[in-house]
Short mmCIF file of C-alpha atoms in Angstrom, two decimals:
data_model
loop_
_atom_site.label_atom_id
_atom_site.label_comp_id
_atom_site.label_asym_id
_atom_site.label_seq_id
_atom_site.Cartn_x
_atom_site.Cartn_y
_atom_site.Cartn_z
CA UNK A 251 0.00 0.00 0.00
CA UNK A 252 3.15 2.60 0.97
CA UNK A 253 4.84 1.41 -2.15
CA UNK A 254 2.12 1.43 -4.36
CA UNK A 255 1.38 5.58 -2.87
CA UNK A 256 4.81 6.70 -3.64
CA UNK A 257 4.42 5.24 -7.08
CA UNK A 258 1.24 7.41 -7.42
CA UNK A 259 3.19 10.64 -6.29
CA UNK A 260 5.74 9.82 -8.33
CA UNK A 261 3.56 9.43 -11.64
CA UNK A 262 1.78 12.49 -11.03
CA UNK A 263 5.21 14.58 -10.54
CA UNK A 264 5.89 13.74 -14.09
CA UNK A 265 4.88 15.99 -16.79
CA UNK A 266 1.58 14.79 -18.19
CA UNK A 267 2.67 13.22 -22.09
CA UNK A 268 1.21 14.57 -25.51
CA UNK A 269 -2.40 13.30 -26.21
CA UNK A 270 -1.01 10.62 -29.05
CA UNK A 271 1.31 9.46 -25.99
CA UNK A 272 -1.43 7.72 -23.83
CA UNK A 273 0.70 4.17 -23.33
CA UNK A 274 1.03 3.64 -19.44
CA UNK A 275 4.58 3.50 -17.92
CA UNK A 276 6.01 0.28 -16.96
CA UNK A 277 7.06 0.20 -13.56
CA UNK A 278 9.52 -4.10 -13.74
CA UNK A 279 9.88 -6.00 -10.90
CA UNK A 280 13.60 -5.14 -10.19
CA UNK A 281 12.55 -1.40 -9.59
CA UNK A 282 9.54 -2.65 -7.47
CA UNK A 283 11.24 -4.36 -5.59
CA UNK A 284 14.20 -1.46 -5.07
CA UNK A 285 11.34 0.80 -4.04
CA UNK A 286 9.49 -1.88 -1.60
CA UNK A 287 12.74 -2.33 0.02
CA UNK A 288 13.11 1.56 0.58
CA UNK A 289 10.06 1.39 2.44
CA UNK A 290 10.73 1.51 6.01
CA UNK A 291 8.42 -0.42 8.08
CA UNK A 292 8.83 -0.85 12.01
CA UNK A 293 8.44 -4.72 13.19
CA UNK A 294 6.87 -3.01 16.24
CA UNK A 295 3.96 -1.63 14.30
CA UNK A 296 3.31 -4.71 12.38
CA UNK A 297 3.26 -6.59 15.77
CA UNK A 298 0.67 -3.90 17.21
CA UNK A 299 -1.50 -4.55 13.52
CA UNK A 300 -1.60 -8.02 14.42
CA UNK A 301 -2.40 -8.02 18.36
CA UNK A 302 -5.82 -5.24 16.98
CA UNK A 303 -6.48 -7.68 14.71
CA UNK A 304 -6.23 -10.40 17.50
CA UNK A 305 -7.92 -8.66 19.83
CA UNK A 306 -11.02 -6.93 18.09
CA UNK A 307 -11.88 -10.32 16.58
CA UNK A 308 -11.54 -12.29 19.59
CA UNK A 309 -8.95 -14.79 19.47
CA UNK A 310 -7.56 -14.73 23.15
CA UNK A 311 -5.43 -17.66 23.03
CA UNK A 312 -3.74 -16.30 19.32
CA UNK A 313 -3.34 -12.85 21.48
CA UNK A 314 -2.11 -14.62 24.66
CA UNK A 315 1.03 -16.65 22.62
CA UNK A 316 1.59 -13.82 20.94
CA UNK A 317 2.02 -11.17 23.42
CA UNK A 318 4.49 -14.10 24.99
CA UNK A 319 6.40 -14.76 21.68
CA UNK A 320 6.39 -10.56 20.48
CA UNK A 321 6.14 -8.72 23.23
CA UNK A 322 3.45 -6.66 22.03
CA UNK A 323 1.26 -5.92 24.80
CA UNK A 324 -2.81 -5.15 23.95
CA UNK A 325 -4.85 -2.45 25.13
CA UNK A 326 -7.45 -4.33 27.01
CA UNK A 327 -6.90 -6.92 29.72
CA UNK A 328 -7.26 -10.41 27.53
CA UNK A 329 -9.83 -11.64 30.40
CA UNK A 330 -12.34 -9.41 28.78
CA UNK A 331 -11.83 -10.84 25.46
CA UNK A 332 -13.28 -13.73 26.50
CA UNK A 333 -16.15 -12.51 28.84
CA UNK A 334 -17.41 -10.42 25.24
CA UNK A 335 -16.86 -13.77 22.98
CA UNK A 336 -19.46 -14.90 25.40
CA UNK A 337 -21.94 -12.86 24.82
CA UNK A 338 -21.08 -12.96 21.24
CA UNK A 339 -21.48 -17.11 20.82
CA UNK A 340 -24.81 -16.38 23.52
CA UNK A 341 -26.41 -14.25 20.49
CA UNK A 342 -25.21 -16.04 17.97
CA UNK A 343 -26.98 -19.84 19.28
CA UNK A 344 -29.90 -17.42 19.98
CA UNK A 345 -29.72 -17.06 23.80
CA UNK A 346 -30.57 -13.67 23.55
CA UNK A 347 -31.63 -13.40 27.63
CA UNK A 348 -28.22 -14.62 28.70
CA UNK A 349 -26.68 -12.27 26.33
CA UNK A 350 -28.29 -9.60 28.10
CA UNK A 351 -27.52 -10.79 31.45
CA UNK A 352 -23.46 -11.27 30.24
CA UNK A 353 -23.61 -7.84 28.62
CA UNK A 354 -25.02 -6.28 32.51
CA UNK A 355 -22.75 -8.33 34.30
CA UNK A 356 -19.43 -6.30 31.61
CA UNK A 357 -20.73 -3.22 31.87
CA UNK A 358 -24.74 -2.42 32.64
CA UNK A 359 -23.80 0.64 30.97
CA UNK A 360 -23.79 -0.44 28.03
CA UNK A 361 -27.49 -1.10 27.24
CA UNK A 362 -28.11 1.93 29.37
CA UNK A 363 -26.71 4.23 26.62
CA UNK A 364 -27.29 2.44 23.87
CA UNK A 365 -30.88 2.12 23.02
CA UNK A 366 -30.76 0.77 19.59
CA UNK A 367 -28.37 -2.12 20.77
CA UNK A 368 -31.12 -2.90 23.27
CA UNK A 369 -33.74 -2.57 20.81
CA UNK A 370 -31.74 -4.88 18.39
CA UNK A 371 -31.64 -7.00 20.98
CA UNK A 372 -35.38 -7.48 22.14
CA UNK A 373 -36.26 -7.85 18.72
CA UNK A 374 -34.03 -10.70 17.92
CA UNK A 375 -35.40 -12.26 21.33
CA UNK A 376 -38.56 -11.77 19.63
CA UNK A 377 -37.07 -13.17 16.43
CA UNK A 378 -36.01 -16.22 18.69
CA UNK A 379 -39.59 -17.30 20.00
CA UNK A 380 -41.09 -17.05 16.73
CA UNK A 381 -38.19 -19.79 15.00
CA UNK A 382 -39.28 -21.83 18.35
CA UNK A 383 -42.59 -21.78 17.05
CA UNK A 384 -44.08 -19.84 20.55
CA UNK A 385 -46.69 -17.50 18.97
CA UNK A 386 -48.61 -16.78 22.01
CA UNK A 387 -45.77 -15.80 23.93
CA UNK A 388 -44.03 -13.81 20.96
CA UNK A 389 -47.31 -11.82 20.40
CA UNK A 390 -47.19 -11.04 24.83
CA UNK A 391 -43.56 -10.35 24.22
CA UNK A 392 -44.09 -7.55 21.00
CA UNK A 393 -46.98 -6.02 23.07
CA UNK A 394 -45.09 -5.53 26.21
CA UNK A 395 -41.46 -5.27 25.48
CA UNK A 396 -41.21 -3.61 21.66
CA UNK A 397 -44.31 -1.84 21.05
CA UNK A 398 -44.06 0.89 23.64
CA UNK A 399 -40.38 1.50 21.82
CA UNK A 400 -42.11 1.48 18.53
CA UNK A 401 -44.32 4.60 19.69
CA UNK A 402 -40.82 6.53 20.58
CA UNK A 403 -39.54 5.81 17.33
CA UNK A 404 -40.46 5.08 14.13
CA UNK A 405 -37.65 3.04 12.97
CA UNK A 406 -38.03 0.70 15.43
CA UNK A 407 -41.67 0.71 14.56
CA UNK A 408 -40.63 -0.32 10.68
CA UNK A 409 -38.59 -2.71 12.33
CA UNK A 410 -40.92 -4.55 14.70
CA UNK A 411 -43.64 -4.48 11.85
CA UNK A 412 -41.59 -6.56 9.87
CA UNK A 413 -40.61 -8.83 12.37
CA UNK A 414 -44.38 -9.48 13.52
CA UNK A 415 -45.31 -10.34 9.88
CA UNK A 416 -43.17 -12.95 10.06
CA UNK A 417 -46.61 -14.58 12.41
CA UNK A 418 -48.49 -13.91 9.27
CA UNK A 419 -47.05 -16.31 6.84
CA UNK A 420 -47.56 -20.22 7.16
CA UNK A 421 -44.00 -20.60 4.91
CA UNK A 422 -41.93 -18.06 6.01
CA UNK A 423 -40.87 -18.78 2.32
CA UNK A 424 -43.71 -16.45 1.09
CA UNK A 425 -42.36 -13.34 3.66
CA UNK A 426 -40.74 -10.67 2.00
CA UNK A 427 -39.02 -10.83 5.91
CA UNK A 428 -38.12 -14.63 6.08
CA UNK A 429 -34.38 -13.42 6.11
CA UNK A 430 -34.70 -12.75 9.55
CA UNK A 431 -35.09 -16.09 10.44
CA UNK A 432 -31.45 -16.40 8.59
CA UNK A 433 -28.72 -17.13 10.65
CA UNK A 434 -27.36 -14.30 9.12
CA UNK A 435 -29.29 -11.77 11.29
CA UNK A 436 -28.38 -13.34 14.57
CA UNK A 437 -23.94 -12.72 13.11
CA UNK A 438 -25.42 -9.33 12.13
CA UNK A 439 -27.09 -8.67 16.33
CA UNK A 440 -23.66 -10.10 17.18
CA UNK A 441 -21.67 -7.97 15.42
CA UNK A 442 -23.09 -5.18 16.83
CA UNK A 443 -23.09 -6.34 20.66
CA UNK A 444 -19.26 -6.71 19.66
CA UNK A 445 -18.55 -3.25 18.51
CA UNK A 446 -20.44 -1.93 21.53
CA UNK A 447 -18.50 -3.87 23.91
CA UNK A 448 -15.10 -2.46 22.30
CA UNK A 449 -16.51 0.58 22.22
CA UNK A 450 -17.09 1.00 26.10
CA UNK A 451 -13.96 -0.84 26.89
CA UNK A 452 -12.26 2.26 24.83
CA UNK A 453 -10.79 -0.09 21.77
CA UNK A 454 -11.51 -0.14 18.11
CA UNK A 455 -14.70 -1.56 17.46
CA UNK A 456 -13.09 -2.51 13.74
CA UNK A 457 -10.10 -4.21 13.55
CA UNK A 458 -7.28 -2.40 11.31
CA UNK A 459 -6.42 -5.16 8.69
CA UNK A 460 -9.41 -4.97 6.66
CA UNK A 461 -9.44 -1.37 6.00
CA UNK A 462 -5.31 -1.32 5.06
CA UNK A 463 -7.05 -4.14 2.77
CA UNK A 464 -9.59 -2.25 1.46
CA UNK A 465 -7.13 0.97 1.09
CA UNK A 466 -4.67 -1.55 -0.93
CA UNK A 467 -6.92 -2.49 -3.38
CA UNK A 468 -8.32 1.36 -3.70
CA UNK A 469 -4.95 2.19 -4.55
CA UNK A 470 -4.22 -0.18 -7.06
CA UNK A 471 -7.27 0.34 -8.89
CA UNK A 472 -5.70 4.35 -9.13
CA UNK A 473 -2.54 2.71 -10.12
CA UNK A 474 -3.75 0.75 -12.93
CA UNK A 475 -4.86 3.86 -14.70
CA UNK A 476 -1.23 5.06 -14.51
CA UNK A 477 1.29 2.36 -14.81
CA UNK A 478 1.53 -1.49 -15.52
CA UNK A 479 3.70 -2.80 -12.29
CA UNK A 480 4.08 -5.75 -10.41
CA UNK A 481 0.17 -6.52 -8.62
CA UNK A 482 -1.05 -8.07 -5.97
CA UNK A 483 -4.22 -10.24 -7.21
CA UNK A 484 -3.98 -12.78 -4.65
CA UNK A 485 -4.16 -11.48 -1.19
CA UNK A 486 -4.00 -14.61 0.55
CA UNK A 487 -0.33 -14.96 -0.88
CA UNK A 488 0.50 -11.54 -1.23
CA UNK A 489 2.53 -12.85 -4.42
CA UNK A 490 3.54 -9.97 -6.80
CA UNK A 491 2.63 -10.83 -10.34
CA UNK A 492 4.38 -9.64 -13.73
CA UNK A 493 3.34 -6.62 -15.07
CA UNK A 494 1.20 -7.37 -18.57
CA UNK A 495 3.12 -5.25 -21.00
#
C-alpha cells in the first residue's frame, strides 16, 4: 500500500505526455522491488497490527502466545476478550436473555446508553420465539417489550412491523421478511453487541487489517490507470505478479 502511494506521487510529478502518448509506464519487478525495500516499516507496528487484529476479533489464546512470543502488549486486559466472545457465541446460538444478562454483568452501561443495541436486541429475542414456534408468547412479548419503543420511534416501529409479519405467513418462504429467520441476522445482532462492547472498553470496534485491505486495493485500482507494475491479485499470498506489458 506505501509502495504502491509513492508510485502514485511519483507518476503524477511527471509531466503529463502529448495526447497521441497515452501508453502507461512500466514500472519491472527489479525497480519494485528497489522501491518496496526503501520502504521503512517498524516490526513493532506490524506486531501492534496483528495483536488489533487479534484482539477486536476475539482470538484470546492467538493474542495470549503472541504477546508471549512478540512482546506486544494489547490495550485491554485479555480476560475481557473472553467474557465479550461470550456474549457474542450467547447471540449467535440465539440465547438472547443470557446475552443480556453477560452484557449487565461487563458493563450495565452499556445497554443503558445504547438504546438501539437494546432494541436490536429485544427484537431478535422476539425473532427467537417465533423460530421456536411460541406465537402466544411472541405476540405477549411484542406487546409488552417492543411496542411501547415502537411509539418513541419510528424506525423501530418499521422494524418490529416486519418482524411481527413474520406470524403472518404459514411458509416463512412467502415473507418478503423470512431473512430474519437467517442465521445471518443473529452474526449481524452479534456484530453489533461486539462493537459496543469495544466501544465501552475504549478499543476499536473494527479491527485495522481490513481497512489497510480495502485501502490496498483502492490504490491499485488508481494505479492501474497510470502504470503497468508488479500486482497483488492474490491477497491470501501476497505474491507480486508480472506486469502485462
Amino acid at each position: 500500500m506505501f509502495l504502491s502511494r509513492i508510485v502514485l506521487r511519483d507518476l503524477d510529478s511527471v509531466d503529463s505526455p502529448a495526447p497521441m502518448a497515452s501508453s502507461k509506464k512500466v514500472v519491472t519487478r527489479d525497480e519494485w522491488e528497489r522501491k518496496l525495500r526503501d520502504v521503512k516499516i517498524r516490526k513493532e507496528d506490524m506486531n501492534r497490527l496483528v495483536m488489533n487484529f487479534l484482539v477486536t476479533e476475539g482470538f484470546v489464546d492467538a493474542a495470549d502466545k503472541f504477546r508471549i512470543e512478540s512482546g506486544t502488549q494489547p490495550d485491554v486486559d485479555l480476560t475481557t476478550i473472553t467474557d465479550r466472545m461470550e456474549v457474542k457465541r450467547a447471540v449467535q446460538s440465539g440465547n438472547v436473555q443470557e446475552a443480556i444478562e453477560k452484557i449487565n454483568d461487563l458493563n450495565p452501561t452499556i445497554l443503558d446508553t445504547n438504546p438501539q443495541l437494546y432494541f436490536h436486541l429485544q427484537q431478535q429475542k422476539l425473532i427467537e420465539l417465533i423460530r421456536a414456534g411460541k406465537i402466544n408468547e411472541a405476540l405477549e412479548f411484542a406487546q409488552e417489550e417492543l411496542a411501547p419503543r415502537g411509539e418513541e420511534n419510528i424506525a423501530f416501529l418499521e422494524e418490529i412491523e416486519k418482524t411481527v409479519a413474520l406470524l403472518v405467513f404459514e411458509d416463512i418462504k412467502n415473507c418478503p421478511y423470512g431473512e430474519l429467520l437467517d442465521v445471518s441476522q443473529r452474526l449481524k445482532t452479534a456484530s453489533e453487541v461486539n462493537a459496543a462492547i469495544l466501544t465501552s472498553q475504549s478499543h476499536e470496534k473494527d479491527p485495522k487489517l481490513p481497512s489497510l485491505l480495502k485501502m490496498l486495493i483502492w490504490t491499485q485500482n488508481q494505479l492501474d490507470e497510470k502504470a503497468a507494475y508488479p500486482r497483488i491479485n492474490n491477497f491470501a499470498t501476497a505474491t507480486l505478479e508480472d506486469p502485462a506489458i
